[in-house]
N, CA and C atoms as an extended XYZ file, in Angstrom:
354
Properties=species:S:1:pos:R:3:atomname:S:1:resname:S:1:resid:I:1 pbc="F F F"
N        35.485      188.148      143.408 N   UNK     1
C        35.408      186.710      143.501 CA  UNK     1
C        35.124      186.244      144.914 C   UNK     1
N        35.755      186.882      145.892 N   UNK     2
C        35.518      186.496      147.288 CA  UNK     2
C        34.076      186.770      147.686 C   UNK     2
N        33.534      187.857      147.189 N   UNK     3
C        32.145      188.194      147.504 CA  UNK     3
C        31.220      187.092      147.009 C   UNK     3
N        31.440      186.607      145.783 N   UNK     4
C        30.624      185.523      145.237 CA  UNK     4
C        30.687      184.303      146.150 C   UNK     4
N        31.887      183.940      146.538 N   UNK     5
C        32.077      182.739      147.349 CA  UNK     5
C        31.406      182.869      148.713 C   UNK     5
N        31.545      184.022      149.334 N   UNK     6
C        30.970      184.215      150.664 CA  UNK     6
C        29.440      184.232      150.587 C   UNK     6
N        28.891      184.910      149.590 N   UNK     7
C        27.429      184.938      149.444 CA  UNK     7
C        26.907      183.533      149.180 C   UNK     7
N        27.565      182.783      148.312 N   UNK     8
C        27.150      181.404      148.048 CA  UNK     8
C        27.258      180.540      149.303 C   UNK     8
N        28.306      180.746      150.076 N   UNK     9
C        28.470      180.009      151.329 CA  UNK     9
C        27.327      180.316      152.287 C   UNK     9
N        27.019      181.595      152.455 N   UNK    10
C        25.928      181.987      153.346 CA  UNK    10
C        24.602      181.379      152.892 C   UNK    10
N        24.338      181.444      151.606 N   UNK    11
C        23.082      180.896      151.091 CA  UNK    11
C        23.033      179.377      151.256 C   UNK    11
N        24.140      178.731      151.005 N   UNK    12
C        24.194      177.278      151.142 CA  UNK    12
C        23.965      176.859      152.597 C   UNK    12
N        24.664      177.511      153.503 N   UNK    13
C        24.513      177.168      154.921 CA  UNK    13
C        23.112      177.459      155.435 C   UNK    13
N        22.541      178.586      155.044 N   UNK    14
C        21.190      178.894      155.529 CA  UNK    14
C        20.161      177.942      154.918 C   UNK    14
N        20.379      177.514      153.672 N   UNK    15
C        19.483      176.539      153.060 CA  UNK    15
C        19.565      175.189      153.760 C   UNK    15
N        20.790      174.757      154.053 N   UNK    16
C        20.973      173.491      154.759 CA  UNK    16
C        20.383      173.556      156.164 C   UNK    16
N        20.570      174.685      156.830 N   UNK    17
C        20.015      174.851      158.171 CA  UNK    17
C        18.486      174.808      158.125 C   UNK    17
N        17.899      175.452      157.141 N   UNK    18
C        16.437      175.441      157.005 CA  UNK    18
C        15.926      174.015      156.787 C   UNK    18
N        16.629      173.237      155.975 N   UNK    19
C        16.205      171.854      155.728 CA  UNK    19
C        16.306      171.008      157.006 C   UNK    19
N        17.384      171.196      157.762 N   UNK    20
C        17.545      170.444      159.013 CA  UNK    20
C        16.449      170.838      159.993 C   UNK    20
N        16.171      172.130      160.109 N   UNK    21
C        15.120      172.580      161.029 CA  UNK    21
C        13.752      172.083      160.584 C   UNK    21
N        13.524      172.039      159.288 N   UNK    22
C        12.264      171.514      158.762 CA  UNK    22
C        12.131      170.031      159.083 C   UNK    22
N        13.209      169.301      158.913 N   UNK    23
C        13.191      167.871      159.222 CA  UNK    23
C        12.957      167.654      160.713 C   UNK    23
N        13.607      168.446      161.530 N   UNK    24
C        13.400      168.347      162.976 CA  UNK    24
C        11.943      168.626      163.339 C   UNK    24
N        11.378      169.641      162.694 N   UNK    25
C         9.989      169.995      162.973 CA  UNK    25
C         9.001      168.948      162.511 C   UNK    25
N         9.358      168.187      161.498 N   UNK    26
C         8.427      167.196      160.961 CA  UNK    26
C         8.551      165.840      161.644 C   UNK    26
N         9.572      165.670      162.493 N   UNK    27
C         9.718      164.403      163.199 CA  UNK    27
C         8.586      164.242      164.207 C   UNK    27
N         8.009      163.096      164.196 N   UNK    28
C         6.928      162.815      165.140 CA  UNK    28
C         7.463      162.494      166.518 C   UNK    28
N         6.565      162.351      167.468 N   UNK    29
C         7.003      162.068      168.833 CA  UNK    29
C         7.635      160.686      168.981 C   UNK    29
N         7.402      159.810      168.009 N   UNK    30
C         7.937      158.457      168.092 CA  UNK    30
C         9.210      158.270      167.276 C   UNK    30
N         9.754      159.357      166.793 N   UNK    31
C        10.997      159.274      166.012 CA  UNK    31
C        12.136      158.824      166.925 C   UNK    31
N        13.081      158.135      166.335 N   UNK    32
C        14.214      157.626      167.106 CA  UNK    32
C        14.999      158.778      167.736 C   UNK    32
N        15.341      158.590      168.980 N   UNK    33
C        16.103      159.604      169.710 CA  UNK    33
C        17.446      159.857      169.028 C   UNK    33
N        18.028      158.794      168.460 N   UNK    34
C        19.311      158.945      167.772 CA  UNK    34
C        19.194      159.927      166.616 C   UNK    34
N        18.089      159.842      165.871 N   UNK    35
C        17.877      160.757      164.745 CA  UNK    35
C        17.746      162.195      165.224 C   UNK    35
N        16.999      162.386      166.290 N   UNK    36
C        16.808      163.737      166.828 CA  UNK    36
C        18.131      164.327      167.307 C   UNK    36
N        18.913      163.515      168.003 N   UNK    37
C        20.198      163.978      168.527 CA  UNK    37
C        21.139      164.324      167.374 C   UNK    37
N        21.166      163.455      166.357 N   UNK    38
C        22.031      163.707      165.206 CA  UNK    38
C        21.615      164.989      164.481 C   UNK    38
N        20.308      165.184      164.325 N   UNK    39
C        19.828      166.400      163.650 CA  UNK    39
C        20.105      167.645      164.478 C   UNK    39
N        19.947      167.552      165.783 N   UNK    40
C        20.241      168.714      166.648 CA  UNK    40
C        21.727      169.067      166.609 C   UNK    40
N        22.580      168.043      166.546 N   UNK    41
C        24.022      168.283      166.456 CA  UNK    41
C        24.355      168.938      165.114 C   UNK    41
N        23.741      168.435      164.053 N   UNK    42
C        23.953      169.024      162.738 CA  UNK    42
C        23.473      170.476      162.725 C   UNK    42
N        22.329      170.732      163.370 N   UNK    43
C        21.796      172.094      163.458 CA  UNK    43
C        22.777      172.997      164.209 C   UNK    43
N        23.324      172.502      165.312 N   UNK    44
C        24.276      173.293      166.099 CA  UNK    44
C        25.515      173.630      165.267 C   UNK    44
N        26.026      172.646      164.538 N   UNK    45
C        27.201      172.877      163.698 CA  UNK    45
C        26.909      173.875      162.578 C   UNK    45
N        25.742      173.745      161.965 N   UNK    46
C        25.384      174.670      160.885 CA  UNK    46
C        25.219      176.098      161.398 C   UNK    46
N        24.648      176.239      162.589 N   UNK    47
C        24.507      177.579      163.177 CA  UNK    47
C        25.884      178.192      163.426 C   UNK    47
N        26.811      177.386      163.942 N   UNK    48
C        28.173      177.880      164.182 CA  UNK    48
C        28.859      178.252      162.867 C   UNK    48
N        28.695      177.402      161.851 N   UNK    49
C        29.296      177.695      160.546 CA  UNK    49
C        28.680      178.948      159.934 C   UNK    49
N        27.391      179.127      160.121 N   UNK    50
C        26.716      180.310      159.596 CA  UNK    50
C        27.249      181.573      160.267 C   UNK    50
N        27.477      181.519      161.563 N   UNK    51
C        28.058      182.665      162.270 CA  UNK    51
C        29.466      182.969      161.757 C   UNK    51
N        30.251      181.929      161.534 N   UNK    52
C        31.599      182.120      160.977 CA  UNK    52
C        31.526      182.750      159.589 C   UNK    52
N        30.577      182.289      158.782 N   UNK    53
C        30.418      182.830      157.427 CA  UNK    53
C        29.999      184.293      157.474 C   UNK    53
N        29.185      184.667      158.453 N   UNK    54
C        28.769      186.069      158.595 CA  UNK    54
C        29.979      186.943      158.946 C   UNK    54
N        30.848      186.424      159.811 N   UNK    55
C        32.067      187.162      160.150 CA  UNK    55
C        32.955      187.311      158.919 C   UNK    55
N        33.017      186.268      158.131 N   UNK    56
C        33.796      186.305      156.899 CA  UNK    56
C        33.229      187.348      155.939 C   UNK    56
N        31.917      187.430      155.854 N   UNK    57
C        31.273      188.424      154.992 CA  UNK    57
C        31.593      189.838      155.471 C   UNK    57
N        31.595      190.034      156.784 N   UNK    58
C        31.955      191.341      157.332 CA  UNK    58
C        33.398      191.700      156.956 C   UNK    58
N        34.284      190.716      157.033 N   UNK    59
C        35.684      190.939      156.660 CA  UNK    59
C        35.786      191.318      155.181 C   UNK    59
N        35.074      190.590      154.340 N   UNK    60
C        35.076      190.906      152.900 CA  UNK    60
C        34.484      192.295      152.679 C   UNK    60
N        33.459      192.642      153.457 N   UNK    61
C        32.857      193.972      153.352 CA  UNK    61
C        33.829      195.077      153.698 C   UNK    61
N        34.608      194.866      154.760 N   UNK    62
C        35.613      195.863      155.144 CA  UNK    62
C        36.678      195.991      154.061 C   UNK    62
N        37.099      194.859      153.520 N   UNK    63
C        38.091      194.884      152.451 CA  UNK    63
C        37.523      195.557      151.199 C   UNK    63
N        36.245      195.308      150.943 N   UNK    64
C        35.580      195.951      149.801 CA  UNK    64
C        35.559      197.472      149.967 C   UNK    64
N        35.349      197.932      151.201 N   UNK    65
C        35.362      199.375      151.461 CA  UNK    65
C        36.750      199.960      151.198 C   UNK    65
N        37.779      199.252      151.619 N   UNK    66
C        39.149      199.723      151.378 CA  UNK    66
C        39.445      199.789      149.880 C   UNK    66
N        39.049      198.751      149.166 N   UNK    67
C        39.253      198.744      147.711 CA  UNK    67
C        38.451      199.865      147.074 C   UNK    67
N        37.221      200.061      147.541 N   UNK    68
C        36.379      201.146      147.016 CA  UNK    68
C        37.007      202.512      147.224 C   UNK    68
N        37.618      202.702      148.386 N   UNK    69
C        38.286      203.980      148.661 CA  UNK    69
C        39.475      204.188      147.737 C   UNK    69
N        40.204      203.096      147.475 N   UNK    70
C        41.341      203.207      146.562 CA  UNK    70
C        40.873      203.484      145.132 C   UNK    70
N        39.819      202.796      144.732 N   UNK    71
C        39.275      202.989      143.387 CA  UNK    71
C        38.751      204.414      143.234 C   UNK    71
N        38.165      204.952      144.305 N   UNK    72
C        37.592      206.306      144.259 CA  UNK    72
C        38.665      207.359      143.961 C   UNK    72
N        39.894      207.076      144.354 N   UNK    73
C        40.969      208.032      144.090 CA  UNK    73
C        41.303      208.129      142.603 C   UNK    73
N        41.059      207.065      141.880 N   UNK    74
C        41.508      207.005      140.489 CA  UNK    74
C        40.389      207.114      139.452 C   UNK    74
N        39.148      206.884      139.864 N   UNK    75
C        38.044      206.941      138.902 CA  UNK    75
C        37.298      208.260      138.989 C   UNK    75
N        36.825      208.762      137.855 N   UNK    76
C        35.947      209.930      137.902 CA  UNK    76
C        34.621      209.538      138.569 C   UNK    76
N        33.883      210.507      139.055 N   UNK    77
C        32.655      210.266      139.813 CA  UNK    77
C        31.672      209.373      139.054 C   UNK    77
N        31.538      209.604      137.774 N   UNK    78
C        30.597      208.822      136.958 CA  UNK    78
C        30.970      207.338      136.949 C   UNK    78
N        32.237      207.062      136.756 N   UNK    79
C        32.705      205.673      136.723 CA  UNK    79
C        32.654      205.043      138.111 C   UNK    79
N        32.885      205.867      139.126 N   UNK    80
C        32.815      205.366      140.496 CA  UNK    80
C        31.394      204.915      140.821 C   UNK    80
N        30.415      205.683      140.411 N   UNK    81
C        29.018      205.292      140.630 CA  UNK    81
C        28.715      203.977      139.917 C   UNK    81
N        29.201      203.824      138.710 N   UNK    82
C        29.004      202.578      137.962 CA  UNK    82
C        29.634      201.400      138.719 C   UNK    82
N        30.826      201.619      139.223 N   UNK    83
C        31.530      200.571      139.978 CA  UNK    83
C        30.732      200.184      141.227 C   UNK    83
N        30.277      201.169      141.978 N   UNK    84
C        29.523      200.897      143.199 CA  UNK    84
C        28.215      200.178      142.891 C   UNK    84
N        27.547      200.591      141.827 N   UNK    85
C        26.302      199.940      141.422 CA  UNK    85
C        26.572      198.480      141.034 C   UNK    85
N        27.649      198.251      140.301 N   UNK    86
C        28.014      196.902      139.889 CA  UNK    86
C        28.226      195.997      141.104 C   UNK    86
N        28.945      196.468      142.092 N   UNK    87
C        29.230      195.675      143.291 CA  UNK    87
C        27.933      195.335      144.029 C   UNK    87
N        27.056      196.310      144.198 N   UNK    88
C        25.786      196.061      144.894 CA  UNK    88
C        24.919      195.070      144.116 C   UNK    88
N        24.824      195.268      142.822 N   UNK    89
C        23.971      194.413      141.998 CA  UNK    89
C        24.522      192.991      141.916 C   UNK    89
N        25.821      192.846      141.897 N   UNK    90
C        26.420      191.525      141.788 CA  UNK    90
C        25.990      190.648      142.963 C   UNK    90
N        26.072      191.179      144.160 N   UNK    91
C        25.666      190.426      145.347 CA  UNK    91
C        24.176      190.099      145.299 C   UNK    91
N        23.367      191.070      144.925 N   UNK    92
C        21.916      190.848      144.850 CA  UNK    92
C        21.578      189.807      143.792 C   UNK    92
N        22.261      189.856      142.669 N   UNK    93
C        21.983      188.897      141.595 CA  UNK    93
C        22.439      187.483      141.962 C   UNK    93
N        23.528      187.375      142.683 N   UNK    94
C        23.975      186.063      143.149 CA  UNK    94
C        22.923      185.457      144.072 C   UNK    94
N        22.421      186.277      144.985 N   UNK    95
C        21.387      185.820      145.911 CA  UNK    95
C        20.138      185.392      145.154 C   UNK    95
N        19.715      186.212      144.227 N   UNK    96
C        18.519      185.891      143.448 CA  UNK    96
C        18.714      184.615      142.629 C   UNK    96
N        19.874      184.457      142.031 N   UNK    97
C        20.160      183.254      141.247 CA  UNK    97
C        20.085      182.016      142.131 C   UNK    97
N        20.661      182.099      143.306 N   UNK    98
C        20.658      180.952      144.221 CA  UNK    98
C        19.234      180.609      144.652 C   UNK    98
N        18.421      181.628      144.940 N   UNK    99
C        17.031      181.393      145.326 CA  UNK    99
C        16.254      180.728      144.189 C   UNK    99
N        16.491      181.168      142.970 N   UNK   100
C        15.816      180.566      141.823 CA  UNK   100
C        16.261      179.110      141.630 C   UNK   100
N        17.537      178.855      141.818 N   UNK   101
C        18.027      177.480      141.711 CA  UNK   101
C        17.376      176.587      142.759 C   UNK   101
N        17.217      177.102      143.984 N   UNK   102
C        16.565      176.335      145.045 CA  UNK   102
C        15.096      176.076      144.703 C   UNK   102
N        14.421      177.072      144.148 N   UNK   103
C        13.017      176.884      143.752 CA  UNK   103
C        12.896      175.846      142.641 C   UNK   103
N        13.831      175.861      141.714 N   UNK   104
C        13.826      174.861      140.635 CA  UNK   104
C        14.024      173.465      141.218 C   UNK   104
N        14.979      173.316      142.134 N   UNK   105
C        15.209      172.017      142.772 CA  UNK   105
C        13.957      171.538      143.503 C   UNK   105
N        13.328      172.442      144.227 N   UNK   106
C        12.119      172.095      144.962 CA  UNK   106
C        11.020      171.665      143.999 C   UNK   106
N        10.844      172.409      142.919 N   UNK   107
C         9.833      172.060      141.920 CA  UNK   107
C        10.107      170.710      141.288 C   UNK   107
N        11.366      170.427      140.982 N   UNK   108
C        11.738      169.137      140.405 CA  UNK   108
C        11.484      168.007      141.396 C   UNK   108
N        11.783      168.247      142.650 N   UNK   109
C        11.546      167.239      143.687 CA  UNK   109
C        10.049      166.974      143.840 C   UNK   109
N         9.251      168.037      143.840 N   UNK   110
C         7.802      167.867      143.943 CA  UNK   110
C         7.251      167.119      142.737 C   UNK   110
N         7.763      167.439      141.558 N   UNK   111
C         7.335      166.756      140.340 CA  UNK   111
C         7.707      165.278      140.398 C   UNK   111
N         8.903      164.979      140.859 N   UNK   112
C         9.329      163.592      140.996 CA  UNK   112
C         8.430      162.833      141.974 C   UNK   112
N         8.094      163.460      143.092 N   UNK   113
C         7.212      162.828      144.078 CA  UNK   113
C         5.823      162.603      143.495 C   UNK   113
N         5.321      163.562      142.738 N   UNK   114
C         4.007      163.395      142.113 CA  UNK   114
C         4.010      162.240      141.122 C   UNK   114
N         5.062      162.152      140.336 N   UNK   115
C         5.165      161.046      139.347 CA  UNK   115
C         5.219      159.692      140.058 C   UNK   115
N         5.954      159.640      141.147 N   UNK   116
C         6.064      158.379      141.895 CA  UNK   116
C         4.742      158.002      142.538 C   UNK   116
N         3.985      159.010      142.947 N   UNK   117
C         2.706      158.711      143.620 CA  UNK   117
C         1.628      158.262      142.626 C   UNK   117
N         1.813      158.567      141.338 N   UNK   118
C         0.862      158.126      140.325 CA  UNK   118
C         1.154      156.700      140.014 C   UNK   118
């Protein structure tokens, strides 16, 4: 459960950071200084939160290794391989699911903009 939460946190923070950086990049030279300052502050906070989330993921990873070592004592090799595969795939599938959800949101937003422009 912690792995799910940390992966979702990392994906959420990196997505938000990408949007802020994209907005910063799209601001013209005549954009209000207040907007630029606010976006740069938000970017700084998101970068700090992302670093904290990475440390949290490392902590969960270390704990996962300890749990894996304990599980290895009690499971036969075949079941241990299944367990290890499950853990690896779970993280990858969470990431993939989140990316697909973001693509769906983007597609819906583009569709909404197209409808409004017609």
